[in-house]
Amino acid sequence: MADAARWVGAFLQTADSFYPTGTYAHSFGLEGLLEAGTVTDLAALRTFLLDHALPPLADTDLPLARLAWEAADTPIDWPRLHHLSHLGAAMRGTAEVRRACLAIGSQRADLASRLHGGLAAEFNRRATAENWPRPSAIVAAIEGRTLGAPLEATLAGIVYAAAAAFASAAVKLLRLGQNAVHTLLADALACAPALIARAAQKRIEDLGTFNPWWDIASARHETANFRLFIS
Amino acid sequence: MIPGSEATACQRPAAPDPAPAPRLRGHLHLEARARPDGRTILARQSFRAPFHISKPHWNGHTLHVQVINPTAGILSGDSLEMRVHATDRAALSVTTPAVTRAFTMLDGTARSSQSLHVAAGAFLDFYPEPLCPHRDTSFLQKTTIHCARGAQLVFLDALAPGRAGRGELWAWRRLQLALDVHLDGRPVLVERLDAAGGKLAAAARFFQTPSAWLASLIAVSPRISSIDTLAAAITSLHGDGIRLGLTALDPDLLAIRLAARDGQTLRDTVAAIRQHLASAIPHLRADLRKL
C-alpha cells in the first residue's frame, strides 16, 4: 500500500485530460474514417474501437513498451532503447499518425523530465542530443519506470490512453452522450488484461500491424480541406 | 489371375499411399551492375526451382528480368528465398508473368523470404503480380528492403482476396506478410499482417470493401515528397471503386495504399500511379509489356 501511494498519484496525473500532452488535438485517423463514411454512429465506433483499433496494441505499443521497460532496467541498455525508439516510429504507417505519436511522446518526455527527473531526464537528454524519435509508448515505459509504477500498470495506462483518446475525439465528431461513451470506454478497458497477456508473447521481430483501410483514411485526412483534428 | 485378363477392382493390388508432395527449397539471387556504356547487366545470378528467370532484356530504360515459377504456385513445405541487389547506377526491373498462387495446404506452411538492396544511384523496380492465397493455405512471407540515401525504388506488394472469380474470398488459414523498409540504415516502415482469412474478411466488410484487392506501393527517390504536383496527381486517382491514400514517411519515400473493388481496377490504378511517378523516376518509362 505504501509503495502504491508513492506512484499512483503521479501516474494518474499523466493520464489526466488536462495533462498537457496535446492528445486532445488528435483523432488518430478517426476523423478520416468519419469522412470515409466508415464510422458514423455509436455501433460503428464500438466495432472500430474493440475490433480494429485496440487489438493492434498487442502487436505494437504494448510489446514495445514492455521491451523498453526491460531495457530501462539497471544496467540500462541505451542502444536497445535507441533501436526501439526508431522501431516505434516506423510502426506508424502514415506521416500524420507518426507525427502525432512522436509529438505526444516528446511532450510527455519533456514533462516527465521536468517533473520527475531521474531516468526520464536522462532518457530525454540522450534522445534530444542524439535526435532519437520519442514514440509515446517508449516514453510511457520510461515514465512508469521513473515513477516506480509496475509494468502491468504502465501497460494498462497505455490501453487507457489509447481508448480515451478515441473516445474523447468521438464525442466531438459524433452525436454521442457521455454515458454511452463511458460505457464504451469501460468495455474497452476490460480488454486490457487480454491485450497485455498477448503482448507478453511478442518478440521484437513480430512487432507491427497492417490496416490499409485505416491508413488510407489517415493519409487522405492529411490533405483534407476541412479538419477538426491534426490527425 | 489368367494371363491377359483384366483384374477386377477387388483383385487389384492396393494403391500405394500417395508420396508426400516434394518440398522445394528454392532460391533466386540476382546482382545487377551498370556497364560503362550505361546499360545494366546481371553480374551474378543463381536460382533453383521453383524459381526460374527469363532471358534478361534491356528495354532502353532498365534491364528487365521476368521471374517464373514453373511449378505454377507455392505448396506446403516450400521454402523460397530471393535476394536482389541493384548496385551503383544499375537499373533493374523484376516482374512476374502471373499471380503467385499459394495453393491449398491441408497441413504445414510455406515460407518466403525476400531481400532487396538498392545502392545510391541505382534503381530497382519490383513489380510482381498479386499474391493469391487459396482456401486453407498457410503462407508466411518476410520482405526486407534496404535503400541507400540516393537510391531509387518502386516496390509493389499486392494481395488478391482469393480466387475471386469462383467466389472464394478470404478463405486462407493463415497469411503472414511482413515488410521492413530501411532507408540509409534506419527502419522507416515496419508492417505486419498476420491473420486468418476470416479476420481480414471481417475487416474488409467493416471498412466497406468486402472483396477488396489490396496493395502497397513504396516509391523511393531523392526529395520525391517535395514534388507537390506528383502527390496531388496520384491522390486524385481515388474515386469510384478505388480507395487510395498517399503519405510521405520520409522526404525520400512515399507510401501509397490501395483498396480496389477488383483486380482490374487495381491493375489500372497501379499503372496510372507508375505513369505519374515516371515524372520523378524516368526509369519507369520502360515498357514492361504489362496488360
XYZ file of C-alpha atoms in Angstrom:
522
model
C 0.000 0.000 0.000
C 2.780 2.375 0.950
C 4.556 1.576 -2.331
C 1.423 2.237 -4.361
C 0.884 5.526 -2.589
C 4.278 6.644 -3.873
C 3.427 6.279 -7.569
C -0.349 6.155 -8.054
C -0.938 9.889 -7.713
C 1.772 10.902 -10.158
C 0.715 8.091 -12.523
C -2.896 9.312 -12.540
C -1.610 12.797 -13.305
C -0.051 11.548 -16.565
C -3.431 10.202 -17.695
C -5.403 13.285 -16.766
C -7.249 15.088 -19.550
C -5.526 18.385 -18.686
C -2.025 16.892 -18.608
C -0.554 18.955 -21.460
C 0.484 16.336 -23.994
C -1.596 17.669 -26.891
C -3.557 14.426 -27.234
C -6.844 16.333 -27.350
C -5.882 17.727 -30.781
C -5.671 14.293 -32.435
C -8.213 11.690 -33.551
C -5.546 9.208 -34.796
C -7.373 8.563 -38.046
C -10.906 8.529 -36.625
C -11.854 11.787 -38.351
C -10.633 10.333 -41.653
C -12.792 7.245 -41.120
C -15.757 9.510 -40.414
C -15.108 11.314 -43.699
C -14.890 7.930 -45.466
C -18.311 7.018 -44.064
C -16.959 4.073 -42.089
C -17.529 5.271 -38.516
C -20.767 7.247 -38.386
C -22.543 6.161 -35.191
C -22.012 4.556 -31.803
C -22.347 0.993 -33.097
C -19.672 1.528 -35.746
C -17.460 3.338 -33.241
C -17.780 0.366 -30.902
C -16.785 -2.096 -33.632
C -13.917 0.111 -34.718
C -12.578 0.546 -31.204
C -12.989 -3.009 -29.912
C -12.270 -4.964 -33.121
C -9.852 -2.800 -35.096
C -8.236 -0.054 -33.002
C -7.385 -1.721 -29.694
C -6.320 -5.277 -30.736
C -3.273 -3.996 -32.674
C -1.955 -2.511 -29.420
C -0.942 -6.069 -28.523
C 1.245 -6.114 -31.654
C 2.666 -2.611 -31.355
C 2.642 -0.235 -28.386
C 2.223 -2.777 -25.590
C 5.110 -5.108 -26.520
C 7.188 -2.078 -27.497
C 6.646 -0.556 -24.049
C 7.390 -3.891 -22.385
C 10.674 -4.196 -24.260
C 11.567 -0.594 -23.391
C 10.679 -1.243 -19.774
C 13.041 -4.231 -19.722
C 15.797 -2.271 -21.468
C 15.443 0.523 -18.901
C 16.234 -1.857 -16.048
C 19.646 -1.462 -14.457
C 22.081 -1.549 -16.193
C 20.180 0.475 -18.756
C 20.565 -0.770 -22.311
C 20.687 2.578 -24.132
C 21.463 1.153 -27.600
C 18.377 -1.055 -27.268
C 16.240 1.920 -26.234
C 17.614 3.831 -29.222
C 16.669 0.991 -31.584
C 13.210 0.577 -30.041
C 12.579 4.312 -30.422
C 13.202 4.124 -34.172
C 11.134 0.946 -34.418
C 8.250 2.620 -32.596
C 8.241 5.441 -35.119
C 8.497 3.116 -38.123
C 5.455 1.096 -36.998
C 3.153 4.067 -37.650
C 2.012 3.705 -41.251
C 1.142 7.291 -42.114
C 3.045 10.517 -41.629
C 0.183 12.179 -39.775
C -0.274 9.458 -37.171
C 3.500 9.114 -36.850
C 3.883 12.834 -36.179
C 1.056 12.659 -33.643
C 2.685 9.755 -31.804
C 6.077 11.468 -31.723
C 4.721 14.901 -30.775
C 2.780 13.464 -27.843
C 5.759 11.325 -26.825
C 8.134 14.289 -26.960
C 5.781 16.434 -24.898
C 5.381 13.667 -22.318
C 9.141 13.104 -22.195
C 9.804 16.810 -21.614
C 7.201 16.929 -18.858
C 8.391 13.751 -17.163
C 11.934 15.054 -17.253
C 10.920 18.361 -15.698
C 8.529 16.934 -13.102
C 10.347 13.789 -12.018
C 13.968 13.930 -13.225
C 15.909 10.684 -12.815
C 15.613 8.135 -15.618
C 13.117 10.303 -17.508
C 15.564 13.211 -17.537
C 18.464 11.054 -18.701
C 16.334 9.437 -21.451
C 15.191 12.850 -22.598
C 18.725 14.233 -22.572
C 20.054 11.399 -24.730
C 17.068 11.370 -27.084
C 17.289 15.107 -27.639
C 21.085 15.184 -28.020
C 21.128 12.240 -30.460
C 17.887 13.147 -32.244
C 16.010 9.952 -31.365
C 12.315 9.799 -32.127
C 10.339 9.603 -28.892
C 7.265 7.412 -29.527
C 4.580 7.742 -26.880
C 4.760 4.047 -25.875
C 8.502 4.236 -25.194
C 8.043 7.391 -23.163
C 5.196 5.781 -21.215
C 7.552 2.938 -20.249
C 10.283 5.373 -19.193
C 7.736 7.452 -17.284
C 6.378 4.377 -15.497
C 9.877 3.235 -14.538
C 10.740 6.707 -13.286
C 7.627 6.883 -11.113
C 8.096 3.358 -9.753
C 4.875 2.094 -11.301
C 4.760 -1.652 -12.037
C 4.887 -2.860 -15.631
C 1.244 -4.010 -15.696
C 0.039 -0.600 -14.522
C 2.184 1.107 -17.152
C 0.773 -1.103 -19.898
C -2.804 -0.669 -18.675
C -2.153 3.057 -18.774
C -1.251 2.768 -22.460
C -4.540 0.964 -23.163
C -6.404 3.666 -21.248
C -4.629 6.480 -23.107
C -5.426 4.930 -26.498
C -9.073 4.177 -25.712
C -9.679 7.540 -24.043
C -8.115 9.411 -26.965
C -10.528 7.775 -29.414
C -13.462 8.268 -27.043
C -12.783 11.954 -26.473
C -12.307 12.569 -30.196
C -15.526 10.664 -30.929
C -17.512 12.939 -28.612
C -16.521 15.891 -30.809
C -17.124 14.071 -34.114
C -20.350 12.148 -33.480
C -23.631 12.804 -31.691
C -22.873 10.755 -28.596
C -23.909 11.068 -24.982
C -21.311 10.982 -22.234
C -22.869 7.912 -20.624
C -22.701 5.998 -23.901
C -19.082 6.956 -24.425
C -18.090 5.999 -20.897
C -19.887 2.666 -21.248
C -17.820 2.047 -24.382
C -14.667 3.193 -22.615
C -15.350 0.745 -19.774
C -15.794 -2.078 -22.298
C -12.525 -1.062 -23.948
C -10.655 -1.071 -20.653
C -11.992 -4.546 -19.909
C -9.906 -5.711 -22.890
C -6.679 -4.567 -21.227
C -5.734 -7.810 -19.413
C -6.093 -9.915 -22.567
C -4.177 -7.390 -24.665
C -1.354 -7.229 -22.134
C -1.187 -11.029 -21.940
C -0.998 -11.295 -25.741
C 1.671 -8.604 -25.889
C 3.824 -10.607 -23.473
C 4.233 -13.318 -26.135
C 5.567 -10.987 -28.809
C 9.172 -10.975 -29.965
C 10.744 -7.821 -31.310
C 10.724 -9.190 -34.871
C 6.952 -9.742 -34.648
C 6.113 -6.141 -33.828
C 3.957 -4.225 -36.253
C 0.492 -4.119 -37.702
C -1.259 -3.502 -41.005
C -4.637 -1.957 -41.696
C -4.697 -0.476 -45.213
C -8.212 0.969 -44.842
C -7.272 2.915 -41.714
C -4.016 4.030 -43.325
C -5.852 5.229 -46.440
C -8.321 7.235 -44.353
C -5.485 8.729 -42.314
C -3.430 9.544 -45.410
C -6.391 11.279 -47.052
C -7.027 13.227 -43.853
C -3.544 14.745 -44.218
C -4.717 16.810 -47.199
C -8.407 17.183 -46.373
C -9.877 20.626 -46.982
C -11.632 20.672 -43.621
C -10.220 19.155 -40.441
C -11.167 19.435 -36.805
C -8.181 17.392 -35.618
C -4.492 17.477 -36.532
C -4.589 13.719 -37.168
C -5.405 -64.496 -62.451
C -5.499 -65.678 -66.073
C -2.782 -64.016 -68.078
C -4.238 -61.340 -70.283
C -7.451 -60.969 -68.316
C -8.270 -57.739 -66.537
C -8.175 -57.730 -62.802
C -11.385 -56.778 -61.043
C -11.303 -53.997 -58.545
C -11.019 -56.386 -55.604
C -8.151 -58.258 -57.223
C -6.065 -55.186 -57.980
C -3.228 -54.560 -55.597
C -3.934 -51.730 -53.247
C -2.713 -48.382 -54.496
C 0.370 -47.248 -52.636
C -0.021 -44.330 -50.263
C 0.458 -41.118 -52.144
C 4.002 -39.913 -51.864
C 4.365 -36.762 -49.826
C 4.491 -33.696 -52.007
C 8.047 -32.627 -52.739
C 9.162 -29.704 -50.646
C 11.129 -27.218 -52.638
C 13.890 -25.106 -51.211
C 14.337 -22.629 -53.971
C 16.413 -19.521 -54.233
C 16.920 -16.644 -56.604
C 19.936 -14.384 -56.238
C 20.442 -11.520 -58.660
C 23.049 -8.788 -58.700
C 22.616 -6.041 -61.281
C 25.523 -3.866 -62.269
C 25.891 -0.967 -64.731
C 28.322 -1.307 -67.626
C 30.452 1.685 -68.618
C 28.064 2.360 -71.535
C 25.190 2.793 -69.075
C 23.401 -0.480 -69.762
C 22.703 -2.802 -66.865
C 23.763 -6.433 -66.811
C 23.323 -9.269 -64.345
C 26.777 -9.545 -62.849
C 25.665 -12.553 -60.827
C 22.683 -14.845 -60.953
C 21.794 -18.059 -59.204
C 18.454 -19.795 -58.997
C 16.931 -23.114 -58.143
C 13.382 -24.433 -58.585
C 10.732 -23.283 -58.180
C 12.454 -20.119 -59.373
C 13.395 -19.644 -62.993
C 14.100 -16.445 -64.871
C 13.539 -15.340 -68.430
C 16.394 -14.126 -70.568
C 17.188 -10.629 -69.238
C 16.224 -7.910 -71.697
C 17.482 -4.301 -71.879
C 14.421 -2.217 -72.774
C 16.184 1.113 -73.116
C 15.496 2.171 -69.523
C 16.046 -0.897 -67.354
C 17.222 -4.468 -67.511
C 14.006 -6.476 -67.367
C 14.037 -9.840 -65.619
C 10.871 -11.901 -65.528
C 10.728 -14.351 -62.610
C 8.837 -17.525 -63.467
C 7.625 -20.272 -61.168
C 7.481 -23.453 -63.267
C 5.502 -25.269 -60.548
C 2.605 -22.827 -61.023
C 2.448 -21.973 -57.357
C 3.549 -22.444 -53.781
C 2.914 -25.711 -51.964
C 3.064 -26.810 -48.347
C 6.609 -27.030 -47.052
C 8.094 -24.883 -49.801
C 10.828 -22.544 -48.669
C 11.716 -19.723 -51.023
C 14.490 -17.205 -50.752
C 15.018 -14.222 -53.047
C 17.882 -11.733 -52.866
C 18.146 -8.891 -55.356
C 20.927 -6.310 -55.362
C 20.941 -3.253 -57.596
C 24.454 -1.843 -57.340
C 25.685 1.626 -58.271
C 23.913 3.068 -61.383
C 22.223 -0.235 -62.205
C 18.583 -0.075 -63.334
C 16.682 -3.326 -62.887
C 13.027 -4.304 -63.318
C 11.828 -7.552 -61.739
C 8.366 -8.770 -62.713
C 6.303 -11.951 -62.719
C 4.059 -13.017 -65.593
C 1.095 -14.184 -63.492
C -0.305 -14.111 -59.970
C 1.646 -16.042 -57.365
C -0.656 -18.754 -56.101
C -0.297 -20.101 -52.581
C -2.160 -23.366 -53.050
C -4.416 -25.150 -50.579
C -2.355 -26.785 -47.830
C -4.059 -29.491 -45.825
C -1.352 -29.016 -43.245
C 2.004 -27.333 -42.998
C 3.142 -23.939 -44.147
C 5.155 -22.394 -46.946
C 7.697 -19.671 -46.323
C 9.218 -16.966 -48.437
C 11.996 -14.521 -47.690
C 12.638 -11.564 -49.980
C 15.586 -9.227 -49.539
C 16.044 -6.217 -51.811
C 19.101 -3.928 -51.705
C 19.393 -0.732 -53.713
C 22.611 1.274 -53.728
C 22.901 5.046 -54.070
C 22.405 5.951 -57.716
C 20.764 2.610 -58.545
C 17.144 1.864 -59.445
C 15.060 -1.220 -58.675
C 11.532 -1.730 -59.953
C 9.960 -4.671 -58.116
C 6.634 -5.177 -59.842
C 5.184 -8.668 -59.322
C 1.622 -9.712 -59.996
C -0.563 -10.093 -56.878
C -0.325 -12.889 -54.352
C -3.427 -15.098 -54.480
C -3.915 -17.224 -51.342
C -6.155 -20.241 -51.953
C -8.523 -21.836 -49.469
C -6.800 -23.211 -46.348
C -3.366 -22.111 -47.408
C -0.782 -21.049 -44.841
C 1.873 -18.734 -46.204
C 4.478 -16.672 -44.386
C 6.467 -14.045 -46.258
C 9.070 -11.613 -44.975
C 10.282 -8.809 -47.219
C 13.218 -6.639 -46.214
C 14.235 -3.629 -48.253
C 17.460 -1.678 -47.780
C 17.835 1.535 -49.746
C 20.854 3.770 -49.509
C 20.197 7.503 -49.462
C 20.179 8.468 -53.143
C 18.673 5.144 -54.278
C 15.516 4.862 -56.349
C 12.959 2.119 -55.790
C 9.416 1.321 -56.806
C 8.088 -1.671 -54.883
C 4.643 -3.196 -55.215
C 3.063 -5.702 -52.855
C -0.429 -6.680 -53.988
C -2.857 -9.143 -52.437
C -5.914 -10.729 -54.011
C -8.704 -11.689 -51.594
C -8.566 -15.220 -53.008
C -9.898 -16.890 -56.135
C -12.390 -14.086 -56.628
C -13.652 -15.460 -59.961
C -15.099 -18.521 -58.233
C -16.309 -16.615 -55.175
C -13.598 -17.905 -52.861
C -12.738 -14.871 -50.742
C -10.613 -14.570 -47.576
C -10.594 -18.362 -47.203
C -6.966 -18.894 -46.231
C -5.906 -20.480 -42.964
C -3.020 -18.149 -42.177
C -1.294 -15.379 -44.031
C 1.668 -13.564 -42.561
C 3.158 -10.756 -44.600
C 5.974 -8.785 -43.012
C 7.555 -5.747 -44.608
C 10.571 -3.857 -43.274
C 11.851 -0.868 -45.218
C 15.185 0.639 -44.213
C 16.449 3.900 -45.609
C 20.052 4.850 -45.012
C 20.303 2.133 -42.361
C 17.271 3.228 -40.343
C 13.870 1.498 -40.235
C 11.389 3.804 -41.918
C 8.422 1.450 -42.298
C 7.549 -1.736 -40.426
C 4.302 -3.534 -41.288
C 2.980 -6.890 -40.166
C -0.141 -8.637 -41.416
C -0.734 -11.895 -39.591
C -4.288 -13.101 -39.886
C -6.615 -15.892 -40.828
C -8.761 -15.094 -43.827
C -11.863 -14.745 -41.679
C -10.307 -11.969 -39.659
C -9.436 -9.956 -42.749
C -12.891 -10.671 -44.188
C -14.460 -9.035 -41.133
C -12.182 -6.023 -41.551
C -12.972 -5.783 -45.264
C -16.709 -5.826 -44.525
C -16.410 -3.227 -41.773
C -14.379 -0.907 -43.976
C -16.991 -1.338 -46.736
C -14.858 -3.089 -49.345
C -15.875 -6.746 -48.859
C -13.937 -8.109 -51.821
C -11.024 -5.677 -51.779
C -7.845 -6.236 -53.694
C -5.176 -4.599 -51.528
C -1.802 -3.160 -52.420
C 1.046 -1.142 -51.001
C 3.331 0.732 -53.329
C 6.557 2.176 -51.955
C 8.387 4.788 -54.017
C 11.859 5.947 -53.008
C 13.688 8.749 -54.784
C 15.623 11.803 -53.574
C 13.197 14.517 -52.380
C 10.230 12.778 -54.001
C 7.861 14.057 -51.332
C 8.631 17.686 -52.209
C 7.036 17.351 -55.662
C 3.590 18.714 -54.768
C 2.027 18.113 -58.161
C 3.036 14.442 -58.031
C 1.247 13.724 -54.754
C -1.820 15.630 -55.904
C -1.960 13.767 -59.214
C -1.691 10.366 -57.556
C -4.154 11.231 -54.804
C -6.701 12.303 -57.414
C -6.913 8.666 -58.609
C -9.021 7.945 -55.508
C -12.618 7.503 -56.566
C -15.238 5.026 -57.670
C -14.031 1.517 -56.957
C -10.639 2.530 -55.647
C -9.562 3.896 -52.288
C -6.126 5.403 -52.337
C -4.067 7.131 -49.680
C -0.600 8.613 -50.131
C 1.704 9.564 -47.301
C 5.323 10.708 -47.127
C 7.146 8.749 -44.428
C 10.451 10.402 -45.293
C 11.410 13.229 -47.660
C 12.641 10.450 -49.978
C 9.801 7.944 -49.516
C 6.142 7.825 -50.487
C 3.873 5.034 -49.263
C 0.708 4.535 -51.287
C -2.017 2.175 -50.069
C -4.819 0.931 -52.258
C -8.061 -0.975 -51.754
C -9.738 -1.770 -55.072
C -13.083 -3.390 -55.807
C -11.496 -5.864 -58.255
C -8.218 -6.925 -59.763
C -8.561 -4.949 -62.993
C -9.259 -1.708 -61.127
C -6.182 -2.320 -59.005
C -4.070 -3.073 -62.077
C -5.271 0.059 -63.910
C -4.681 2.271 -60.878
C -1.181 0.946 -60.275
C -0.365 1.578 -63.944
C -1.639 5.159 -63.606
C 0.401 5.714 -60.433
C 3.517 4.470 -62.189
C 2.903 6.875 -65.074
C 2.760 9.765 -62.615
C 5.840 8.528 -60.753
C 7.758 8.461 -64.038
C 7.991 12.264 -63.828
C 10.301 11.795 -60.826
C 11.712 8.388 -61.768
C 12.309 8.331 -65.547
C 13.282 4.634 -65.485
C 9.555 3.913 -65.085
C 9.035 4.897 -68.719
C 10.195 1.394 -69.617
C 7.583 -0.720 -71.363
C 7.302 -3.876 -69.260
C 4.570 -5.251 -71.523
C 2.026 -5.486 -68.739
C -1.606 -5.717 -69.798
